[in-house]
Tab-separated table of C-alpha atoms and ligand atoms in Angstrom:
chain	number	residue	atom	x	y	z
A	8	MET	CA	-7.849	-4.412	-20.477
A	9	SER	CA	-8.912	-7.855	-19.086
A	10	ALA	CA	-12.085	-9.113	-17.427
A	11	LYS	CA	-13.476	-7.413	-14.391
A	12	HIS	CA	-11.487	-8.088	-11.197
A	13	LEU	CA	-12.784	-8.401	-7.697
A	14	CYS	CA	-11.156	-5.698	-5.629
A	15	PHE	CA	-10.451	-5.516	-1.899
A	16	ARG	CA	-9.720	-2.278	-0.123
A	17	TRP	CA	-8.948	-2.813	3.488
A	18	ALA	CA	-7.700	-0.541	6.232
A	19	VAL	CA	-6.811	-0.539	9.893
A	20	ASP	CA	-6.546	2.636	11.921
A	21	LEU	CA	-3.984	2.163	14.718
A	22	ARG	CA	-4.643	5.490	16.317
A	23	SER	CA	-4.643	5.177	20.098
A	24	PHE	CA	-4.216	1.379	19.814
A	25	THR	CA	-2.016	-0.442	22.350
A	26	PRO	CA	-2.152	-4.206	22.156
A	27	SER	CA	-2.324	-6.476	25.202
A	28	LEU	CA	0.345	-9.127	25.570
A	29	THR	CA	-2.293	-11.712	24.643
A	30	GLN	CA	-3.337	-9.893	21.425
A	31	LEU	CA	0.213	-9.324	20.402
A	32	THR	CA	1.241	-12.940	21.014
A	33	SER	CA	-1.709	-14.163	18.939
A	34	ALA	CA	-0.686	-11.872	16.143
A	35	CYS	CA	3.046	-12.735	16.173
A	36	LEU	CA	2.269	-16.433	16.111
A	37	LEU	CA	0.789	-15.829	12.646
A	38	VAL	CA	4.012	-14.192	11.346
A	39	GLN	CA	6.849	-16.099	9.623
A	40	PRO	CA	10.129	-16.276	11.662
A	41	GLU	CA	12.207	-14.157	9.215
A	42	GLU	CA	9.553	-11.401	9.419
A	43	LYS	CA	9.640	-11.516	13.208
A	44	THR	CA	13.390	-11.103	12.986
A	45	ARG	CA	12.883	-8.024	10.740
A	46	LEU	CA	10.059	-6.543	12.841
A	47	ILE	CA	11.873	-6.736	16.187
A	48	LYS	CA	14.555	-4.349	14.767
A	49	PHE	CA	12.065	-1.403	14.734
A	50	HIS	CA	12.975	1.083	17.366
A	51	PHE	CA	9.384	2.370	17.781
A	52	ILE	CA	6.494	0.087	18.696
A	53	ASP	CA	4.346	2.228	16.229
A	54	ASP	CA	6.476	1.039	13.302
A	55	PHE	CA	6.452	-2.509	14.527
A	56	LEU	CA	2.706	-2.566	14.789
A	57	SER	CA	2.134	-0.907	11.373
A	58	SER	CA	4.342	-3.385	9.674
A	59	LEU	CA	2.884	-6.354	11.630
A	60	VAL	CA	-0.694	-5.316	10.720
A	61	GLY	CA	0.396	-5.117	7.037
A	62	ARG	CA	1.486	-8.789	7.317
A	63	LEU	CA	-1.805	-9.752	9.030
A	64	LEU	CA	-3.832	-8.021	6.313
A	65	MET	CA	-1.929	-9.963	3.633
A	66	ARG	CA	-2.597	-13.254	5.373
A	67	LYS	CA	-6.291	-12.434	5.779
A	68	PHE	CA	-6.522	-11.501	2.104
A	69	VAL	CA	-4.883	-14.736	0.861
A	70	SER	CA	-6.914	-16.909	3.242
A	71	GLU	CA	-10.186	-15.313	2.074
A	72	THR	CA	-9.463	-15.384	-1.639
A	73	THR	CA	-7.667	-18.603	-2.338
A	74	ASN	CA	-8.087	-22.231	-1.343
A	75	ILE	CA	-4.883	-22.188	0.656
A	76	LYS	CA	-5.421	-23.019	4.257
A	77	HIS	CA	-4.517	-20.272	6.691
A	78	ASN	CA	-1.633	-22.151	8.242
A	79	ASP	CA	-0.097	-23.173	4.818
A	80	ILE	CA	0.205	-19.608	3.577
A	81	ILE	CA	3.902	-18.729	2.877
A	82	PHE	CA	4.922	-15.326	1.768
A	83	ASP	CA	8.252	-14.441	0.266
A	84	ARG	CA	9.780	-11.138	-0.986
A	85	ASP	CA	11.211	-10.538	-4.433
A	86	VAL	CA	14.638	-9.058	-4.918
A	87	ARG	CA	13.281	-5.549	-4.332
A	88	GLY	CA	11.443	-6.537	-1.216
A	89	LYS	CA	7.945	-6.786	-2.523
A	90	PRO	CA	5.990	-9.503	-0.736
A	91	TYR	CA	4.186	-12.183	-2.719
A	92	LEU	CA	2.463	-15.455	-2.062
A	93	LYS	CA	5.105	-18.147	-2.453
A	94	ASN	CA	2.924	-21.190	-2.563
A	95	SER	CA	0.150	-20.210	-4.877
A	96	LYS	CA	-1.710	-23.201	-6.382
A	97	PRO	CA	-2.475	-23.622	-10.075
A	98	ASP	CA	-6.164	-24.130	-9.392
A	99	SER	CA	-6.392	-21.067	-7.134
A	100	PRO	CA	-7.743	-17.748	-8.299
A	101	GLN	CA	-4.915	-15.456	-9.352
A	102	ILE	CA	-4.301	-12.679	-6.889
A	103	SER	CA	-2.342	-9.516	-6.561
A	104	PHE	CA	-1.930	-7.567	-3.370
A	105	ASN	CA	0.066	-4.737	-1.862
A	106	VAL	CA	0.190	-3.066	1.579
A	107	SER	CA	1.187	0.390	2.800
A	108	HIS	CA	1.436	2.157	6.100
A	109	HIS	CA	1.858	5.708	7.204
A	110	GLY	CA	0.549	7.883	9.992
A	111	SER	CA	-1.918	5.770	11.939
A	112	MET	CA	-3.203	3.857	8.858
A	113	VAL	CA	-2.375	0.455	7.407
A	114	VAL	CA	-4.009	-0.356	4.090
A	115	LEU	CA	-4.175	-3.262	1.677
A	116	ALA	CA	-5.389	-3.352	-1.903
A	117	GLY	CA	-6.093	-6.696	-3.391
A	118	VAL	CA	-7.274	-7.956	-6.740
A	119	VAL	CA	-8.633	-11.379	-7.609
A	120	VAL	CA	-9.295	-12.964	-10.928
A	121	ASN	CA	-10.691	-16.358	-11.484
A	122	VAL	CA	-8.206	-18.413	-13.520
A	123	HIS	CA	-10.928	-19.145	-16.017
A	124	GLN	CA	-11.674	-15.527	-16.592
A	125	GLN	CA	-8.162	-14.370	-17.310
A	126	THR	CA	-7.869	-12.929	-20.768
A	127	THR	CA	-5.067	-13.570	-23.188
A	128	ASP	CA	-5.989	-10.613	-25.281
A	129	ASP	CA	-2.503	-9.482	-25.783
A	130	ASP	CA	-3.411	-6.887	-28.408
A	131	SER	CA	-5.383	-4.771	-25.947
A	132	GLN	CA	-2.824	-5.228	-23.252
A	133	GLN	CA	0.219	-4.285	-25.233
A	134	GLN	CA	-0.989	-0.739	-25.897
A	135	ASN	CA	1.336	1.757	-24.253
A	136	THR	CA	3.227	-0.871	-22.361
A	137	PRO	CA	5.371	1.201	-20.021
A	138	SER	CA	8.985	0.922	-20.800
A	139	LEU	CA	9.705	1.387	-17.126
A	140	THR	CA	7.780	-1.632	-16.062
A	141	THR	CA	9.486	-4.912	-15.244
A	142	ALA	CA	6.240	-6.760	-15.486
A	143	THR	CA	4.993	-8.693	-18.433
A	144	THR	CA	2.066	-7.282	-20.365
A	145	THR	CA	-0.233	-10.244	-19.806
A	146	ASP	CA	-0.439	-10.059	-16.096
A	147	PHE	CA	-2.344	-7.711	-13.817
A	148	GLY	CA	-1.533	-6.156	-10.601
A	149	VAL	CA	-2.141	-3.698	-7.838
A	150	GLY	CA	-0.084	-1.196	-5.930
A	151	ILE	CA	-1.142	1.033	-3.064
A	152	ASP	CA	0.261	3.933	-1.130
A	153	VAL	CA	-1.099	5.774	1.954
A	154	MET	CA	0.247	9.070	3.249
A	155	LYS	CA	-0.611	11.259	6.188
A	156	ILE	CA	-0.933	14.838	4.919
A	157	GLU	CA	1.691	16.437	7.083
A	158	TYR	CA	5.126	17.919	6.621
A	159	THR	CA	7.483	17.245	9.451
A	160	GLY	CA	10.753	18.129	7.752
A	161	GLY	CA	12.860	20.876	9.196
A	162	LYS	CA	13.011	23.020	6.112
A	163	THR	CA	10.309	25.366	4.753
A	164	LEU	CA	7.819	23.747	2.420
A	165	SER	CA	9.115	25.685	-0.575
A	166	GLU	CA	12.694	24.590	0.189
A	167	PHE	CA	11.444	20.980	0.454
A	168	PHE	CA	9.581	21.371	-2.910
A	169	ARG	CA	12.851	22.751	-4.459
A	170	ILE	CA	14.780	19.609	-3.248
A	171	MET	CA	12.030	17.430	-4.740
A	172	THR	CA	12.048	19.186	-8.089
A	173	ARG	CA	13.495	16.317	-10.077
A	174	ASN	CA	10.871	13.851	-8.869
A	175	PHE	CA	7.910	15.566	-10.592
A	176	SER	CA	7.242	16.658	-14.103
A	177	ALA	CA	6.650	20.260	-15.100
A	178	SER	CA	2.929	19.684	-15.461
A	179	GLU	CA	2.761	18.044	-12.045
A	180	TRP	CA	4.537	21.096	-10.447
A	181	ARG	CA	2.030	23.368	-12.331
A	182	TYR	CA	-0.810	21.418	-10.641
A	183	ILE	CA	0.837	21.525	-7.179
A	184	ASN	CA	1.541	25.223	-7.399
A	185	ARG	CA	-1.844	26.163	-9.031
A	186	THR	CA	-3.081	29.579	-7.975
A	187	HIS	CA	-6.067	28.256	-6.163
A	188	HIS	CA	-3.850	26.093	-3.930
A	189	THR	CA	-3.388	29.269	-1.918
A	190	THR	CA	-2.474	27.845	1.510
A	191	GLU	CA	0.589	25.783	2.299
A	192	GLN	CA	-1.870	23.002	3.461
A	193	ALA	CA	-3.525	23.003	0.018
A	194	LYS	CA	-0.140	22.762	-1.748
A	195	LEU	CA	0.949	20.070	0.602
A	196	LYS	CA	-2.154	18.030	-0.122
A	197	ALA	CA	-1.665	18.404	-3.849
A	198	PHE	CA	1.952	17.350	-3.461
A	199	ILE	CA	1.172	14.352	-1.305
A	200	ARG	CA	-1.655	13.152	-3.636
A	201	ASN	CA	0.817	13.200	-6.485
A	202	TRP	CA	3.477	11.415	-4.463
A	203	CYS	CA	0.952	8.721	-3.456
A	204	LEU	CA	-0.017	8.250	-7.076
A	205	LYS	CA	3.616	7.778	-8.009
A	206	GLU	CA	4.358	5.358	-5.208
A	207	SER	CA	1.194	3.357	-6.012
A	208	PHE	CA	2.607	3.015	-9.551
A	209	VAL	CA	6.115	2.025	-8.538
A	210	LYS	CA	4.853	-0.344	-5.944
A	211	ASN	CA	2.525	-1.985	-8.418
A	212	ILE	CA	5.514	-2.834	-10.652
A	213	GLY	CA	7.588	-3.507	-7.590
A	214	VAL	CA	10.539	-1.281	-8.479
A	215	GLY	CA	10.570	0.995	-5.412
A	216	ILE	CA	11.503	4.579	-6.192
A	217	SER	CA	14.737	3.658	-7.959
A	218	ILE	CA	13.316	4.815	-11.373
A	219	ASP	CA	13.103	8.262	-12.934
A	220	LEU	CA	10.012	9.650	-11.363
A	221	GLN	CA	9.799	12.559	-13.703
A	222	LYS	CA	8.987	10.172	-16.541
A	223	ILE	CA	5.822	9.064	-14.668
A	224	SER	CA	3.585	12.060	-14.902
A	225	PHE	CA	0.081	12.263	-13.501
A	226	ALA	CA	-2.669	14.624	-14.643
A	227	ILE	CA	-5.008	15.201	-11.846
A	228	GLN	CA	-8.402	16.305	-13.163
A	229	SER	CA	-10.392	16.717	-10.003
A	230	ASP	CA	-9.594	18.695	-6.801
A	231	ASP	CA	-12.680	17.163	-5.259
A	232	LEU	CA	-10.898	14.455	-3.277
A	233	ASP	CA	-12.486	14.037	0.103
A	234	THR	CA	-13.736	11.425	2.610
A	235	ASP	CA	-17.030	11.266	0.743
A	236	ASN	CA	-15.522	11.368	-2.744
A	237	ILE	CA	-13.351	8.768	-4.489
A	238	VAL	CA	-11.470	10.165	-7.519
A	239	THR	CA	-10.857	7.890	-10.503
A	240	SER	CA	-10.298	10.493	-13.218
A	241	THR	CA	-6.487	10.932	-12.783
A	242	LYS	CA	-4.541	9.958	-15.880
A	243	LEU	CA	-1.004	8.728	-16.215
A	244	SER	CA	1.499	9.341	-18.967
A	245	ILE	CA	4.777	7.512	-19.169
A	246	ASP	CA	7.457	9.240	-21.307
A	247	ASP	CA	4.660	11.468	-22.598
A	248	VAL	CA	2.575	8.517	-23.764
A	249	PRO	CA	-0.918	7.966	-22.205
A	250	ALA	CA	-0.783	4.812	-20.183
A	251	THR	CA	-4.103	3.323	-20.947
A	252	MET	CA	-3.645	-0.026	-19.159
A	253	TRP	CA	-3.508	1.818	-15.829
A	254	LEU	CA	-6.358	2.977	-13.589
A	255	PHE	CA	-5.921	4.996	-10.472
A	256	GLU	CA	-8.316	5.342	-7.488
A	257	GLU	CA	-7.714	7.978	-4.930
A	258	HIS	CA	-9.372	8.028	-1.450
A	259	MET	CA	-9.221	10.134	1.693
A	260	LEU	CA	-9.541	7.686	4.523
A	261	ASP	CA	-10.088	10.500	6.954
A	262	LYS	CA	-9.234	14.209	6.825
A	263	GLU	CA	-5.516	13.399	7.181
A	264	HIS	CA	-4.787	10.235	5.228
A	265	CYS	CA	-4.741	10.083	1.449
A	266	VAL	CA	-4.511	6.777	-0.529
A	267	ALA	CA	-3.809	5.974	-4.138
A	268	ILE	CA	-4.384	2.573	-5.631
A	269	ALA	CA	-2.795	1.649	-9.006
A	270	PHE	CA	-4.552	-0.986	-11.040
A	271	ARG	CA	-2.616	-2.409	-13.960
A	272	ASN	CA	-4.452	-4.357	-16.594
A	273	CYS	CA	-7.561	-4.685	-14.447
A	274	ILE	CA	-10.977	-3.238	-14.351
A	275	PRO	CA	-12.253	-3.056	-10.755
A	276	SER	CA	-15.579	-4.810	-10.613
A	277	GLU	CA	-16.886	-1.862	-8.640
A	278	GLU	CA	-15.804	1.375	-7.127
A	279	GLY	CA	-15.694	0.934	-3.429
A	280	GLU	CA	-14.855	2.416	-0.102
A	281	PHE	CA	-12.323	0.941	2.293
A	282	LYS	CA	-13.453	-1.539	4.835
A	283	PHE	CA	-11.991	-0.940	8.220
A	284	PHE	CA	-10.962	-3.739	10.547
A	285	ASN	CA	-9.906	-3.751	14.139
A	286	PHE	CA	-6.798	-5.662	15.318
A	287	ASP	CA	-8.706	-8.573	16.748
A	288	GLU	CA	-10.423	-9.188	13.461
A	289	LEU	CA	-7.006	-9.992	11.955
A	290	LEU	CA	-6.248	-12.685	14.423
A	291	VAL	CA	-8.326	-15.471	12.981
A	292	GLY	CA	-6.791	-18.576	11.594
A	293	GLY	CA	-4.014	-19.341	13.987
A	294	VAL	CA	-3.470	-22.859	15.062
A	295	ASP	CA	-2.045	-24.139	18.333
A	296	LYS	CA	1.638	-24.383	17.835
A	297	GLY	CA	2.270	-25.888	21.235
A	298	ALA	CA	3.310	-24.481	24.656
A	299	PRO	CA	7.054	-23.998	23.961
A	300	ALA	CA	6.357	-21.966	20.771
A	301	MET	CA	3.720	-19.910	22.583
A	302	GLU	CA	6.108	-19.171	25.524
A	303	GLU	CA	8.903	-18.166	23.143
A	304	CYS	CA	6.538	-15.868	21.272
A	305	LYS	CA	5.259	-14.333	24.529
A	306	GLU	CA	8.855	-13.504	25.466
A	307	TYR	CA	9.360	-11.866	22.069
A	308	CYS	CA	6.195	-9.869	22.560
A	309	ARG	CA	7.122	-8.784	26.118
A	310	ASN	CA	10.208	-7.168	24.463
A	311	VAL	CA	8.006	-5.554	21.820
A	312	LEU	CA	5.837	-3.961	24.446
A	313	LYS	CA	8.962	-2.353	25.994
A	314	LYS	CA	9.615	-0.385	22.845
A	315	GLU	CA	9.255	3.379	22.755
A	316	ARG	CA	6.097	5.093	21.435
A	317	LYS	CA	6.722	7.601	18.693
A	318	GLN	CA	4.050	9.945	19.784
A	319	ILE	CA	0.675	9.841	21.478
A	320	ARG	CA	-1.809	9.185	18.673
A	321	SER	CA	-4.753	11.423	19.155
B	6	COA	N1	7.298	-2.853	-4.274
B	6	COA	C1	6.083	-2.891	-3.763
B	6	COA	N2	5.789	-3.099	-2.449
B	6	COA	C2	6.778	-3.238	-1.584
B	6	COA	C3	8.185	-3.237	-2.011
B	6	COA	C4	8.387	-3.028	-3.425
B	6	COA	N3	9.631	-3.022	-3.946
B	6	COA	N4	8.948	-3.381	-0.961
B	6	COA	C5	8.149	-3.593	0.066
B	6	COA	N5	6.809	-3.443	-0.311
B	6	COA	C6	5.614	-3.565	0.449
B	6	COA	C7	5.810	-4.250	1.827
B	6	COA	O1	4.614	-4.894	2.174
B	6	COA	C8	6.084	-3.045	2.700
B	6	COA	O2	5.703	-3.248	4.007
B	6	COA	P1	6.790	-3.574	5.153
B	6	COA	O3	7.742	-2.488	4.990
B	6	COA	O4	6.027	-3.557	6.372
B	6	COA	O5	7.329	-4.878	4.756
B	6	COA	C9	5.217	-1.983	2.138
B	6	COA	O6	5.133	-2.229	0.691
B	6	COA	C10	5.755	-0.635	2.351
B	6	COA	O7	5.006	0.332	1.700
B	6	COA	P2	4.792	1.782	2.292
B	6	COA	O8	4.304	1.659	3.616
B	6	COA	O9	4.054	2.590	1.359
B	6	COA	O10	6.347	2.268	2.472
B	6	COA	P3	7.168	3.431	1.732
B	6	COA	O11	6.337	4.338	1.093
B	6	COA	O12	8.158	3.906	2.723
B	6	COA	O13	7.997	2.622	0.770
B	6	COA	C11	8.701	1.625	-1.416
B	6	COA	C12	7.653	2.239	-0.471
B	6	COA	C13	8.434	0.189	-1.315
B	6	COA	C14	8.427	2.154	-2.688
B	6	COA	C15	10.146	1.899	-0.891
B	6	COA	O14	10.927	1.014	-1.578
B	6	COA	C16	10.700	3.232	-1.213
B	6	COA	O15	11.387	3.369	-2.171
B	6	COA	N6	10.380	4.165	-0.316
B	6	COA	C17	10.829	5.524	-0.379
B	6	COA	C18	9.724	6.418	0.126
B	6	COA	C19	10.109	7.854	0.083
B	6	COA	O16	11.291	8.256	-0.164
B	6	COA	N7	9.202	8.705	0.294
B	6	COA	C20	9.341	10.104	0.206
B	6	COA	C21	8.042	10.777	0.503
B	6	COA	S1	8.031	12.519	0.241
B	7	MG	MG1	4.393	4.733	1.161
């Protein structure tokens, strides 16, 4: 693995949050036009806000870790939809970031390495290169997934697990159905932990869940995942080969939201808890785009505020 990487773990809890027109307008002025076009298609305001906050977190991360001015930041998406910084500069630190949203939480994991620190130690990096990865072995990256531990499907949990059989390896199912996971809630937490781990992996390499998830098998060593305990002992095997260039960090943001971060080819400089921000803290860096742009954005936001709420967030 390469030199130590500075890691950022950020979260926003949107529980009970309703933006004012002014807050929403300031936020939307920071978002690129094509993303505003995507966002306005959400039926529920909850989904709109979660996705919007993801964009704001990305922008905050780039502005704080690179020498790119806030207003010059341009994001693009790769063919599979993964956002990346389009206009990175050669003299800027190299970064990797990924966001996720579910329940009331929006999270970002970011990794920074100084260009001068980046290793070219290919020997160590080529060990157990996952055949599933589309990434090169010399780069590094981060993926994150957050999930609320709840099951809202209409079927029974065991019927749902049966449908999901092909997505988990035999050893993962043994873990989920372990005898001491006696309650449905315990089984569900075990399932969701495993799912988050898988998604953090696939999001790291940017392939979505279009790959054979059974081949990516996690061995969870510690049941002791709680709000006051971060777990880093979970191991990954790809096609039964230990994937030593991967590190996984699992967190509980609160009693309901579980997060997995997948680090590829990086050693986090320290273990750390998530830092929570409120909406207003994400609004820095906007520049005056003139009265017509402001009025147009306000009109857009008036329509956003008419969108339906999914549920009352308690
Ligand atoms: N790789 C990595 N990150 C991606 C991505 C990709 N291919 N495509 C989008 N993203 C980023 C974006 O920032 C996106 O935010 P946006 O939707 O607001 O633009 C964010 O990741 C979405 O992540 P998350 O909130 O965790 O969404 P998800 O869990 O629904 O989707 C993917 C994750 C990207 C892997 C999706 O392609 C997918 O396949 N989802 C299926 C999820 C599923 O079936 N879950 C079943 C649970 S039991
Ligand atoms: Mg997800």
